[in-house]
Short mmCIF file of C-alpha atoms in Angstrom, two decimals:
data_model
loop_
_atom_site.label_atom_id
_atom_site.label_comp_id
_atom_site.label_asym_id
_atom_site.label_seq_id
_atom_site.Cartn_x
_atom_site.Cartn_y
_atom_site.Cartn_z
CA MET A 26 18.37 -32.85 132.74
CA ARG A 27 18.14 -34.18 136.25
CA ALA A 28 15.36 -33.28 138.72
CA PHE A 29 16.45 -32.93 142.05
CA LEU A 30 13.28 -32.90 143.81
CA ILE A 31 10.09 -34.38 143.08
CA SER A 32 7.45 -31.93 141.10
CA THR A 33 9.93 -29.20 140.75
CA ALA A 34 11.02 -29.76 137.18
CA ALA A 35 9.94 -28.23 133.88
CA ALA A 36 6.57 -29.29 132.42
CA PHE A 37 6.14 -30.27 128.68
CA ALA A 38 3.00 -29.51 127.12
CA LEU A 39 2.92 -30.80 123.51
CA LEU A 40 0.49 -28.36 121.78
CA ALA A 41 -0.45 -28.18 118.17
CA ALA A 42 -0.62 -24.24 117.88
CA ALA A 43 1.00 -21.19 119.37
CA PRO A 44 -0.80 -20.15 122.74
CA HIS A 45 -3.71 -17.94 122.28
CA VAL A 46 -1.86 -15.12 124.29
CA LEU A 47 -0.24 -14.43 121.02
CA ALA A 48 -3.30 -13.47 119.55
CA GLN A 49 -4.19 -11.16 122.28
CA SER A 50 -1.47 -8.44 121.79
CA PRO A 51 -0.97 -7.31 125.17
CA LYS A 52 0.51 -4.27 125.93
CA GLN A 53 4.04 -3.95 127.35
CA GLY A 54 4.43 -2.65 130.92
CA GLY A 55 4.54 -3.59 134.46
CA ALA A 56 6.61 -6.39 136.64
CA ALA A 57 6.75 -9.76 138.13
CA VAL A 58 8.19 -11.31 141.32
CA VAL A 59 8.96 -15.13 141.16
CA THR A 60 10.34 -16.85 144.62
CA PHE A 61 12.58 -19.77 144.70
CA ASN A 62 13.70 -21.52 148.10
CA ASN A 63 17.34 -21.89 146.52
CA ASP A 64 19.60 -19.51 145.36
CA LEU A 65 21.00 -20.06 141.70
CA THR A 66 24.41 -21.42 141.00
CA THR A 67 25.23 -19.75 137.55
CA LEU A 68 23.68 -17.69 134.55
CA ASP A 69 26.36 -19.30 132.15
CA PRO A 70 24.41 -20.99 129.59
CA GLN A 71 27.33 -23.26 128.48
CA VAL A 72 27.43 -24.47 132.15
CA GLY A 73 24.19 -24.17 133.85
CA TYR A 74 22.09 -27.76 134.15
CA ASP A 75 19.44 -27.66 136.23
CA TRP A 76 15.61 -26.48 135.61
CA GLN A 77 15.84 -23.44 137.98
CA ASN A 78 18.86 -22.01 136.23
CA TRP A 79 17.36 -22.76 132.80
CA SER A 80 14.21 -20.98 133.79
CA VAL A 81 16.54 -17.39 134.13
CA ILE A 82 19.34 -18.30 131.67
CA LYS A 83 16.23 -18.92 128.79
CA SER A 84 15.20 -15.27 129.53
CA ILE A 85 18.53 -13.99 129.14
CA PHE A 86 20.16 -15.90 126.07
CA ASP A 87 18.85 -17.15 122.83
CA GLY A 88 20.25 -19.94 120.12
CA LEU A 89 19.84 -20.72 116.62
CA MET A 90 16.79 -22.68 117.09
CA ASP A 91 13.94 -22.38 119.92
CA TYR A 92 10.61 -23.79 120.15
CA LYS A 93 6.99 -21.98 119.64
CA PRO A 94 5.98 -20.64 122.88
CA GLY A 95 4.22 -23.14 125.29
CA THR A 96 5.07 -26.09 122.89
CA THR A 97 7.72 -28.50 121.78
CA GLU A 98 7.24 -27.40 118.05
CA LEU A 99 10.84 -26.48 116.70
CA GLU A 100 11.25 -23.04 114.94
CA PRO A 101 14.18 -20.66 113.86
CA ASP A 102 15.38 -18.23 116.33
CA LEU A 103 18.38 -16.15 115.92
CA ALA A 104 18.68 -18.06 112.68
CA GLU A 105 16.21 -16.48 110.09
CA SER A 106 16.29 -19.82 107.81
CA TYR A 107 18.38 -23.23 107.60
CA THR A 108 19.46 -25.68 105.15
CA VAL A 109 20.18 -29.66 105.35
CA SER A 110 22.43 -30.90 102.71
CA ASP A 111 21.05 -34.36 101.13
CA ASP A 112 23.56 -36.41 103.09
CA GLY A 113 22.56 -34.83 106.06
CA LEU A 114 26.02 -34.01 107.39
CA THR A 115 25.85 -30.14 106.63
CA TYR A 116 23.39 -27.58 108.44
CA THR A 117 23.57 -24.01 107.23
CA PHE A 118 21.75 -21.32 109.17
CA LYS A 119 21.21 -17.78 107.94
CA LEU A 120 21.33 -15.36 110.78
CA ARG A 121 18.26 -12.57 111.06
CA ASP A 122 19.38 -8.99 110.86
CA GLY A 123 19.26 -6.68 113.84
CA ILE A 124 20.25 -9.10 116.54
CA LYS A 125 22.20 -7.19 119.29
CA PHE A 126 23.88 -8.30 122.61
CA HIS A 127 22.55 -6.37 125.76
CA ASN A 128 25.96 -4.21 125.51
CA GLY A 129 24.67 -3.05 122.30
CA ARG A 130 27.22 -4.71 120.10
CA ALA A 131 25.72 -6.52 116.66
CA MET A 132 25.65 -10.46 117.03
CA THR A 133 27.88 -12.31 114.15
CA PRO A 134 28.20 -15.93 113.10
CA ALA A 135 31.56 -15.75 115.07
CA ASP A 136 29.96 -15.39 118.07
CA VAL A 137 27.88 -18.29 117.48
CA LYS A 138 30.99 -20.36 116.53
CA TYR A 139 32.61 -18.94 119.79
CA SER A 140 29.75 -20.12 121.87
CA VAL A 141 29.66 -23.86 120.65
CA GLU A 142 33.27 -24.26 120.74
CA ARG A 143 33.31 -22.69 124.28
CA ALA A 144 30.84 -25.58 125.42
CA VAL A 145 33.02 -28.27 124.20
CA ASN A 146 36.42 -26.78 125.24
CA PRO A 147 37.47 -28.70 128.20
CA ALA A 148 38.34 -25.61 129.98
CA THR A 149 34.66 -24.47 130.21
CA GLN A 150 34.00 -27.71 132.20
CA SER A 151 30.53 -27.90 130.34
CA PRO A 152 28.07 -30.76 131.53
CA GLY A 153 26.83 -30.44 127.81
CA GLY A 154 29.72 -30.56 125.66
CA GLY A 155 29.15 -34.11 124.36
CA TYR A 156 25.99 -33.29 122.99
CA PHE A 157 28.20 -31.47 120.12
CA SER A 158 30.16 -34.91 119.35
CA ALA A 159 28.91 -35.04 115.74
CA ILE A 160 30.48 -31.93 114.78
CA GLU A 161 33.71 -32.27 112.72
CA GLY A 162 36.81 -31.95 115.15
CA TYR A 163 34.96 -32.67 118.20
CA ASP A 164 37.66 -35.09 119.55
CA ALA A 165 40.40 -32.59 118.90
CA LEU A 166 38.88 -29.77 120.65
CA ALA A 167 37.44 -31.99 123.66
CA GLY A 168 40.94 -33.64 123.86
CA GLY A 169 43.04 -30.51 124.16
CA LYS A 170 44.55 -30.90 120.86
CA ALA A 171 42.96 -27.84 118.90
CA ASN A 172 41.46 -24.90 119.69
CA GLU A 173 38.53 -24.78 117.24
CA LEU A 174 35.96 -27.03 115.79
CA SER A 175 37.15 -27.82 112.44
CA GLY A 176 33.21 -28.68 111.21
CA ILE A 177 32.29 -24.99 111.62
CA ARG A 178 32.61 -22.62 109.08
CA ILE A 179 31.83 -18.98 108.69
CA ILE A 180 30.87 -18.39 105.32
CA ASP A 181 29.89 -14.43 105.30
CA ASP A 182 29.04 -12.36 107.82
CA LYS A 183 25.23 -13.63 108.11
CA THR A 184 25.93 -17.23 107.29
CA ILE A 185 27.50 -20.23 109.26
CA SER A 186 27.54 -23.98 108.86
CA PHE A 187 28.50 -27.01 110.74
CA THR A 188 29.47 -30.25 109.25
CA LEU A 189 29.07 -33.41 111.02
CA THR A 190 30.70 -36.65 111.06
CA ARG A 191 27.46 -38.65 110.94
CA PRO A 192 24.07 -37.67 110.12
CA ASP A 193 22.25 -36.83 113.32
CA ALA A 194 18.20 -35.67 113.32
CA THR A 195 18.60 -34.10 116.67
CA PHE A 196 21.17 -31.60 115.50
CA LEU A 197 18.36 -28.85 115.26
CA HIS A 198 17.29 -29.56 118.67
CA LEU A 199 20.65 -29.25 119.60
CA MET A 200 21.16 -25.82 118.39
CA ALA A 201 17.89 -24.84 120.63
CA ILE A 202 19.56 -26.24 123.92
CA ASN A 203 21.05 -23.88 126.44
CA PHE A 204 24.73 -25.07 125.67
CA ALA A 205 24.42 -23.69 122.54
CA TYR A 206 23.34 -20.21 123.21
CA VAL A 207 24.97 -17.29 121.97
CA VAL A 208 27.37 -15.16 124.20
CA PRO A 209 29.65 -12.22 123.52
CA LYS A 210 33.64 -13.34 123.94
CA GLU A 211 34.46 -9.90 124.70
CA GLU A 212 32.25 -10.18 127.93
CA VAL A 213 33.22 -13.54 128.87
CA GLU A 214 36.85 -12.35 129.08
CA LYS A 215 36.25 -9.40 130.63
CA ALA A 216 34.12 -11.06 133.41
CA GLY A 217 36.55 -14.26 133.72
CA ALA A 218 35.55 -16.13 136.85
CA ASP A 219 32.39 -14.24 137.48
CA TRP A 220 31.23 -14.59 133.91
CA GLY A 221 28.18 -16.54 135.48
CA LYS A 222 27.26 -13.77 137.57
CA LYS A 223 27.37 -11.05 135.04
CA PRO A 224 25.61 -12.60 131.90
CA VAL A 225 25.30 -10.66 128.56
CA GLY A 226 23.23 -12.15 126.01
CA THR A 227 20.60 -11.21 123.05
CA GLY A 228 17.45 -12.43 124.84
CA GLY A 229 14.32 -10.71 125.70
CA PHE A 230 15.54 -9.55 129.00
CA LYS A 231 18.89 -7.99 130.39
CA PHE A 232 20.63 -8.93 133.64
CA VAL A 233 20.91 -5.93 135.79
CA GLU A 234 21.61 -7.35 139.50
CA TRP A 235 22.32 -10.37 141.47
CA VAL A 236 22.53 -10.04 145.14
CA PRO A 237 23.41 -13.50 146.41
CA GLY A 238 21.02 -15.25 148.40
CA GLN A 239 18.62 -12.80 147.78
CA ARG A 240 17.51 -11.50 144.35
CA ILE A 241 18.44 -11.60 140.78
CA VAL A 242 16.78 -8.60 138.51
CA LEU A 243 16.19 -8.77 134.92
CA GLU A 244 14.58 -5.84 132.82
CA ARG A 245 13.43 -5.83 129.19
CA HIS A 246 15.84 -5.73 126.64
CA LYS A 247 14.63 -2.88 124.61
CA ASP A 248 16.57 -3.94 121.34
CA TYR A 249 15.31 -7.35 121.07
CA TYR A 250 14.92 -8.37 117.90
CA ARG A 251 11.11 -9.92 118.59
CA SER A 252 9.18 -6.81 118.37
CA GLY A 253 6.51 -6.38 121.13
CA VAL A 254 8.11 -8.53 123.47
CA PRO A 255 8.79 -9.37 126.18
CA TYR A 256 5.46 -7.70 127.61
CA LEU A 257 6.93 -7.20 131.18
CA ASP A 258 9.51 -4.67 131.92
CA LYS A 259 10.90 -5.98 134.66
CA LEU A 260 11.40 -9.66 136.27
CA THR A 261 12.63 -10.07 139.89
CA PHE A 262 13.67 -13.58 141.15
CA GLU A 263 13.49 -13.88 144.91
CA PHE A 264 15.45 -16.33 146.98
CA GLY A 265 15.63 -17.85 150.64
CA GLN A 266 11.89 -18.12 149.92
CA ASP A 267 10.10 -21.32 151.68
CA PRO A 268 7.23 -22.73 149.24
CA THR A 269 4.64 -22.60 152.07
CA VAL A 270 5.60 -18.76 152.89
CA ALA A 271 5.67 -18.25 149.28
CA ILE A 272 2.09 -19.37 149.09
CA LEU A 273 1.09 -17.09 151.81
CA ARG A 274 2.87 -14.05 150.05
CA LEU A 275 1.14 -14.95 146.54
CA LYS A 276 -2.40 -15.01 148.33
CA ASN A 277 -1.37 -11.55 149.92
CA GLY A 278 -0.49 -9.98 146.30
CA GLU A 279 3.10 -9.81 147.28
CA ILE A 280 4.51 -12.17 144.63
CA ASP A 281 3.49 -13.26 141.58
CA ILE A 282 4.78 -16.87 140.95
CA VAL A 283 5.57 -19.54 143.19
CA GLY A 284 8.98 -21.04 141.30
CA ASP A 285 9.03 -23.88 143.55
CA GLY A 286 5.32 -25.37 142.77
CA ILE A 287 2.82 -26.12 145.49
CA PRO A 288 4.11 -27.93 148.24
CA PRO A 289 2.76 -31.40 148.82
CA ALA A 290 0.95 -30.62 152.12
CA GLN A 291 -1.06 -27.89 150.72
CA PHE A 292 -1.53 -29.44 147.58
CA THR A 293 -4.94 -30.79 148.12
CA GLU A 294 -6.40 -27.89 149.90
CA ILE A 295 -5.11 -25.20 147.23
CA MET A 296 -6.45 -27.27 144.19
CA ALA A 297 -9.93 -27.78 145.74
CA ASP A 298 -10.20 -23.56 146.46
CA PRO A 299 -12.65 -22.43 143.69
CA ALA A 300 -10.59 -19.15 144.24
CA ASN A 301 -7.70 -20.53 142.71
CA LYS A 302 -9.46 -22.12 139.41
CA ASP A 303 -7.76 -19.87 136.89
CA LEU A 304 -4.22 -19.29 138.77
CA ILE A 305 -3.01 -22.76 138.65
CA ALA A 306 -1.77 -24.01 135.27
CA GLU A 307 -1.35 -27.74 134.87
CA GLY A 308 0.98 -29.47 131.98
CA ASP A 309 2.65 -32.63 131.35
CA GLN A 310 6.17 -33.38 131.94
CA LEU A 311 8.83 -34.90 129.64
CA HIS A 312 9.41 -37.12 132.97
CA THR A 313 9.13 -40.96 134.00
CA GLY A 314 9.81 -41.89 137.59
CA TYR A 315 11.05 -45.74 137.48
CA VAL A 316 12.54 -48.57 139.42
CA THR A 317 15.88 -49.81 137.55
CA MET A 318 16.79 -53.53 137.96
CA ASN A 319 20.41 -54.36 137.26
CA VAL A 320 20.31 -56.71 134.44
CA THR A 321 23.92 -58.14 135.17
CA MET A 322 23.36 -59.19 138.52
CA PRO A 323 21.10 -62.22 139.90
CA PRO A 324 18.42 -62.11 140.34
CA PHE A 325 17.46 -59.35 137.66
CA ASP A 326 19.78 -60.99 134.95
CA ASN A 327 16.31 -63.41 134.59
CA LEU A 328 13.91 -61.68 132.20
CA LYS A 329 10.94 -63.30 134.02
CA ILE A 330 11.71 -61.85 137.24
CA ARG A 331 11.93 -58.03 135.72
CA GLN A 332 8.42 -58.92 134.44
CA ALA A 333 7.27 -59.99 137.51
CA VAL A 334 8.56 -56.71 139.26
CA ASN A 335 6.60 -54.85 136.60
CA MET A 336 3.31 -56.63 137.36
CA ALA A 337 3.79 -56.58 141.22
CA ILE A 338 3.84 -52.75 141.59
CA ASN A 339 0.56 -50.81 142.28
CA LYS A 340 1.26 -47.63 140.13
CA GLU A 341 -2.16 -46.00 140.86
CA ARG A 342 -1.87 -46.38 144.65
CA ILE A 343 1.77 -44.90 144.33
CA THR A 344 0.64 -42.12 142.22
CA ARG A 345 -1.98 -41.36 145.03
CA LEU A 346 0.87 -40.78 147.29
CA ILE A 347 2.06 -37.71 145.32
CA ASN A 348 -1.53 -36.41 145.31
CA ASN A 349 -2.40 -37.54 141.78
CA ARG A 350 0.23 -35.29 140.43
CA GLY A 351 0.79 -37.57 137.58
CA VAL A 352 -0.28 -40.50 135.78
CA PRO A 353 0.77 -44.11 135.90
CA ALA A 354 3.54 -44.95 133.78
CA ASN A 355 3.39 -47.76 131.31
CA GLN A 356 6.50 -47.70 128.99
CA PRO A 357 9.65 -45.74 129.58
CA LEU A 358 8.66 -42.68 127.17
CA PRO A 359 6.59 -40.14 128.77
CA PRO A 360 3.14 -39.46 127.13
CA ALA A 361 4.30 -35.61 125.97
CA MET A 362 7.11 -37.38 124.42
CA PRO A 363 7.17 -38.02 120.69
CA GLY A 364 7.63 -41.45 119.96
CA TYR A 365 5.28 -42.41 122.76
CA ASN A 366 3.26 -45.45 121.83
CA THR A 367 -0.25 -45.29 122.80
CA ASP A 368 -0.89 -49.09 121.90
CA ASN A 369 1.85 -50.00 124.41
CA LYS A 370 0.08 -50.75 127.37
CA GLY A 371 3.25 -52.06 129.39
CA TYR A 372 2.54 -54.43 132.17
CA PRO A 373 -0.76 -54.99 134.24
CA TYR A 374 -0.85 -54.66 137.88
CA ASP A 375 -1.09 -58.52 138.67
CA PRO A 376 0.46 -60.02 141.72
CA ASP A 377 -1.17 -63.56 140.88
CA GLY A 378 0.80 -62.94 137.38
CA ALA A 379 3.91 -61.87 139.26
CA ARG A 380 3.93 -64.91 141.75
CA LYS A 381 3.46 -67.13 138.79
CA LEU A 382 6.26 -65.62 136.85
CA LEU A 383 8.76 -65.81 140.00
CA ALA A 384 7.70 -69.47 140.57
CA GLU A 385 8.33 -70.28 136.51
CA ALA A 386 12.03 -68.80 137.35
CA GLY A 387 12.47 -71.15 139.96
CA GLN A 388 12.78 -68.11 142.73
CA PRO A 389 9.40 -67.97 144.40
CA GLU A 390 10.91 -65.96 147.36
CA ILE A 391 14.13 -63.45 146.46
CA THR A 392 16.13 -61.09 148.81
CA THR A 393 17.35 -57.99 147.25
CA GLU A 394 17.97 -54.08 147.83
CA LEU A 395 15.93 -51.12 146.88
CA TYR A 396 17.93 -47.89 146.86
CA ALA A 397 16.16 -44.52 147.24
CA MET A 398 16.91 -40.78 147.65
CA ASN A 399 16.37 -39.74 151.32
CA VAL A 400 14.10 -36.75 150.67
CA ASP A 401 10.62 -36.75 150.96
CA PRO A 402 8.57 -38.25 149.21
CA ASN A 403 10.98 -40.86 147.80
CA PRO A 404 11.32 -42.86 151.13
CA ARG A 405 7.40 -43.12 151.25
CA ILE A 406 7.34 -44.27 147.58
CA ALA A 407 10.37 -46.89 147.89
CA GLN A 408 8.40 -48.19 150.97
CA ALA A 409 5.16 -48.81 148.98
CA ILE A 410 7.01 -50.57 146.29
CA GLN A 411 8.51 -52.45 148.86
CA GLN A 412 5.18 -53.62 150.16
CA ASP A 413 4.11 -54.44 146.58
CA LEU A 414 7.11 -56.78 146.00
CA ALA A 415 6.83 -58.50 149.53
CA ALA A 416 3.22 -59.31 148.58
CA VAL A 417 4.73 -61.36 145.60
CA GLY A 418 7.59 -63.03 147.60
CA ILE A 419 10.38 -60.24 146.81
CA LYS A 420 12.01 -58.79 149.88
CA ALA A 421 13.59 -55.49 149.34
CA GLU A 422 15.67 -54.02 151.78
CA ILE A 423 15.30 -50.45 151.44
CA ARG A 424 18.64 -48.42 151.48
CA SER A 425 17.58 -44.47 151.88
CA LEU A 426 20.76 -42.63 150.89
CA ALA A 427 21.58 -39.24 149.95
CA GLN A 428 21.45 -38.35 146.37
CA ALA A 429 24.94 -38.59 145.41
CA GLU A 430 25.55 -41.77 147.29
CA VAL A 431 22.51 -43.38 145.01
CA ILE A 432 23.84 -42.12 141.96
CA ALA A 433 27.39 -43.39 142.79
CA ALA A 434 26.09 -46.82 143.34
CA GLY A 435 23.94 -46.59 140.21
CA GLY A 436 26.68 -45.72 138.04
CA ALA A 437 29.04 -48.30 139.72
CA GLY A 438 26.68 -51.08 138.99
CA LYS A 439 26.47 -51.85 142.77
CA ALA A 440 22.62 -51.29 143.18
CA PRO A 441 20.45 -54.17 142.35
CA MET A 442 17.30 -52.06 142.26
CA ILE A 443 16.90 -48.12 142.41
CA TRP A 444 13.70 -45.88 142.55
CA SER A 445 14.79 -42.80 140.66
CA GLY A 446 12.77 -40.23 142.21
CA GLY A 447 14.16 -37.41 143.02
CA MET A 448 16.82 -38.08 140.16
CA ALA A 449 14.41 -39.32 137.45
CA TRP A 450 15.27 -38.27 133.93
CA ILE A 451 13.61 -34.89 132.49
CA ALA A 452 14.47 -34.62 128.92
CA ASP A 453 16.96 -32.24 127.95
CA PHE A 454 14.98 -31.60 124.68
CA PRO A 455 11.86 -33.30 122.97
CA ASP A 456 13.03 -36.18 121.11
CA PRO A 457 13.21 -39.84 121.86
CA ALA A 458 16.64 -39.93 121.56
CA ASN A 459 17.24 -38.06 124.72
CA PHE A 460 15.68 -40.70 126.61
CA TYR A 461 17.37 -43.58 125.39
CA TYR A 462 21.26 -43.05 124.67
CA GLY A 463 22.23 -42.12 128.08
CA ILE A 464 19.91 -44.16 130.39
CA LEU A 465 18.98 -47.20 128.33
CA GLY A 466 21.80 -47.56 125.69
CA CYS A 467 24.89 -49.25 125.92
CA ALA A 468 26.89 -45.62 126.01
CA GLY A 469 25.26 -45.05 129.66
CA ALA A 470 25.96 -48.61 130.92
CA VAL A 471 29.42 -47.99 131.70
CA GLU A 472 31.25 -46.91 135.13
CA GLY A 473 29.69 -43.90 136.27
CA GLY A 474 26.99 -43.78 133.58
CA TRP A 475 23.20 -42.82 134.25
CA ASN A 476 21.94 -46.26 132.86
CA TRP A 477 21.83 -47.82 136.20
CA ALA A 478 20.11 -51.02 134.85
CA LYS A 479 23.49 -51.51 133.11
CA TYR A 480 21.05 -52.39 129.96
CA CYS A 481 23.00 -53.01 126.94
CA ASN A 482 21.24 -54.44 123.60
CA LYS A 483 23.46 -53.51 120.73
CA GLU A 484 20.74 -54.34 118.17
CA LEU A 485 18.81 -51.71 119.61
CA ASP A 486 21.65 -49.27 119.71
CA ALA A 487 22.13 -49.83 116.13
CA ARG A 488 18.55 -49.24 115.20
CA ALA A 489 18.81 -46.19 117.13
CA GLU A 490 21.61 -44.71 115.18
CA ASN A 491 19.80 -45.77 112.18
CA ALA A 492 16.71 -43.60 113.18
CA ASP A 493 18.86 -40.59 114.03
CA ALA A 494 20.29 -40.93 110.42
CA MET A 495 16.88 -40.12 108.92
CA VAL A 496 17.43 -36.48 109.02
CA LYS A 497 15.10 -35.27 105.75
CA ALA A 498 11.68 -33.85 106.69
CA ASP A 499 9.84 -36.52 104.98
CA GLN A 500 11.52 -39.23 107.03
CA SER A 501 10.02 -37.84 110.38
CA GLU A 502 7.41 -39.96 110.57
CA LYS A 503 9.44 -43.19 109.78
CA ARG A 504 11.98 -41.91 112.09
CA ILE A 505 9.55 -41.67 115.25
CA GLY A 506 8.10 -45.10 113.83
CA GLU A 507 11.38 -46.61 114.46
CA TRP A 508 12.02 -45.12 117.69
CA LYS A 509 8.31 -46.31 118.93
CA SER A 510 9.85 -49.97 117.93
CA VAL A 511 12.85 -49.39 119.80
CA PHE A 512 10.95 -48.50 122.95
CA ASP A 513 8.58 -51.33 122.53
CA GLU A 514 11.30 -53.85 122.69
CA VAL A 515 12.84 -52.07 125.65
CA THR A 516 9.71 -52.69 127.42
CA LYS A 517 9.49 -56.11 126.66
CA ASP A 518 13.25 -56.44 127.86
CA ALA A 519 11.96 -54.74 131.09
CA PRO A 520 15.34 -53.14 132.57
CA TRP A 521 12.75 -50.77 134.25
CA ALA A 522 9.67 -50.90 136.09
CA PRO A 523 8.04 -47.54 135.14
CA VAL A 524 6.33 -46.17 137.72
CA PHE A 525 4.69 -42.76 136.90
CA ASN A 526 4.69 -39.81 134.71
CA GLU A 527 4.67 -36.46 136.79
CA LYS A 528 2.61 -33.35 135.47
CA ARG A 529 3.70 -29.65 136.77
CA PHE A 530 1.20 -27.14 138.46
CA THR A 531 2.18 -23.65 138.39
CA TYR A 532 0.56 -21.19 140.98
CA HIS A 533 0.55 -17.77 139.70
CA SER A 534 -1.20 -14.48 141.07
CA ALA A 535 -4.62 -12.94 139.57
CA ARG A 536 -2.54 -9.81 138.14
CA LEU A 537 -0.66 -12.01 135.70
CA GLY A 538 -2.08 -13.10 132.31
CA GLY A 539 -1.04 -15.46 129.46
CA ASP A 540 -2.24 -18.83 128.09
CA PRO A 541 -2.06 -21.56 130.69
CA SER A 542 0.78 -23.22 128.46
CA LEU A 543 3.26 -20.23 128.98
CA PHE A 544 3.02 -20.99 132.91
CA THR A 545 4.03 -24.82 132.36
CA ASP A 546 6.29 -24.16 129.21
CA PRO A 547 8.12 -27.28 127.98
CA ILE A 548 11.62 -25.26 127.29
CA HIS A 549 11.44 -21.93 129.16
CA ILE A 550 11.39 -23.64 132.57
CA PRO A 551 8.93 -23.42 134.36
CA VAL A 552 7.44 -20.33 132.57
CA ASN A 553 7.82 -18.28 129.26
CA TYR A 554 8.49 -15.10 130.85
CA ASP A 555 8.62 -13.48 127.47
CA TYR A 556 5.06 -13.95 126.83
CA ILE A 557 3.03 -13.38 130.21
CA PHE A 558 1.71 -9.97 130.64
CA ALA A 559 0.63 -7.77 133.54
CA LYS A 560 -2.60 -7.28 133.69
CA ASP A 561 -2.54 -3.87 135.55
CA ALA A 562 -0.36 -2.49 132.65
CA GLN A 563 -3.14 -3.13 130.41
#
């Protein structure tokens, strides 16, 4: 998932147990108001693909799988249970009893089949259709030569199976991603082009109204299969709210959550106020901000020069530029991601060592370009990187451009260096595979791809695929170990200079309760609205 503004993407807190709120048994009732600066674009789960859409979509829809509240731990959702064949090619799900859409109709396996096929169907123009490429029949449906996925079979009125063309250990995660959320065909067809504005799902909240540019209103789904949740009776998302104004409204008791996060200019003041001690939830994100170096063009086709760039950047200083809303990064994977190697320390800040490497490469002085998105704080961060590079002999001219222009230059392979801020990678799901193929693997090192370093190591690609073929439960530790090894090798090859891993800070009113992890939920972005509650309803 691409983050469009720094410090506004989803927080990912990897916790060992479910949140304490689940043991508190709060009563149902009350309402909450959440503000955002920008309106949403769609509530279509097969189409919505940014963090702000997801925060609402995940309240309205469900998938076969989900994650325990506040964690990255997978668990069945609409599925009661599942089995995986010995060869890792067939996943069979048994659906729960009593699942109803918001229109009152019972959900069936046919709805699951229709929803996944809808994501793959080119007519939907889903940005996530490619995630299901391992399902048999994908090429035919995606290519417009078939109307269904031959690998999906309805076995009976409660059972559905998926047959893959290759083992894929991430498949259960894919059944928890928005693109696989279950929608009712009749409602999609009835709404036509307006479906994204008139959603009907099976989730804890049902859609009530959308006044463009003003608000979206949801109400508790009283027939939700999870007994006792959600706790809130009503959710209102207000748009056109500048975060600075939203802060004032929260202090005045007019709203409950500042959806865009704490504005940078107010961050230090708000964090230092003792009155906010229990009102700000902090959590890690599956995010890395990094500098890419195009390994296919001089001078970055030289490993020593790429290593020198890593050693030249003062990550501690740059992290301070964002009010310490993150930690210095030492490898491509963020600390909250399975597969992060605590023994991999990356490259130290060592300007003298960087100058030595440049001399060994025979290029003690280099002139290049550093592309960066022109939205604050990215220009300031780019300037700090520029200063660090200049101190060791690398003169980098900054090209501060609109997001689309930077992305186009990176995809075309025309940018020697890119600071990824504002466009940095936020994982679609909590698995190391999602941090590799598109942005570091050969599949992404193509025209228009997101692998802006154009780094392609076929040996590592093969090892990655072998890791993802380990689908059995008793292979999970071995699989993660292999992914650690893959990313250790990436660090040595240095196509990136990782700079920092962001954290999320969610500011909420005193009248809302719930474990802090729910306010920086890794999946229900940024807040798990199903499990927070109103204290004044207690």
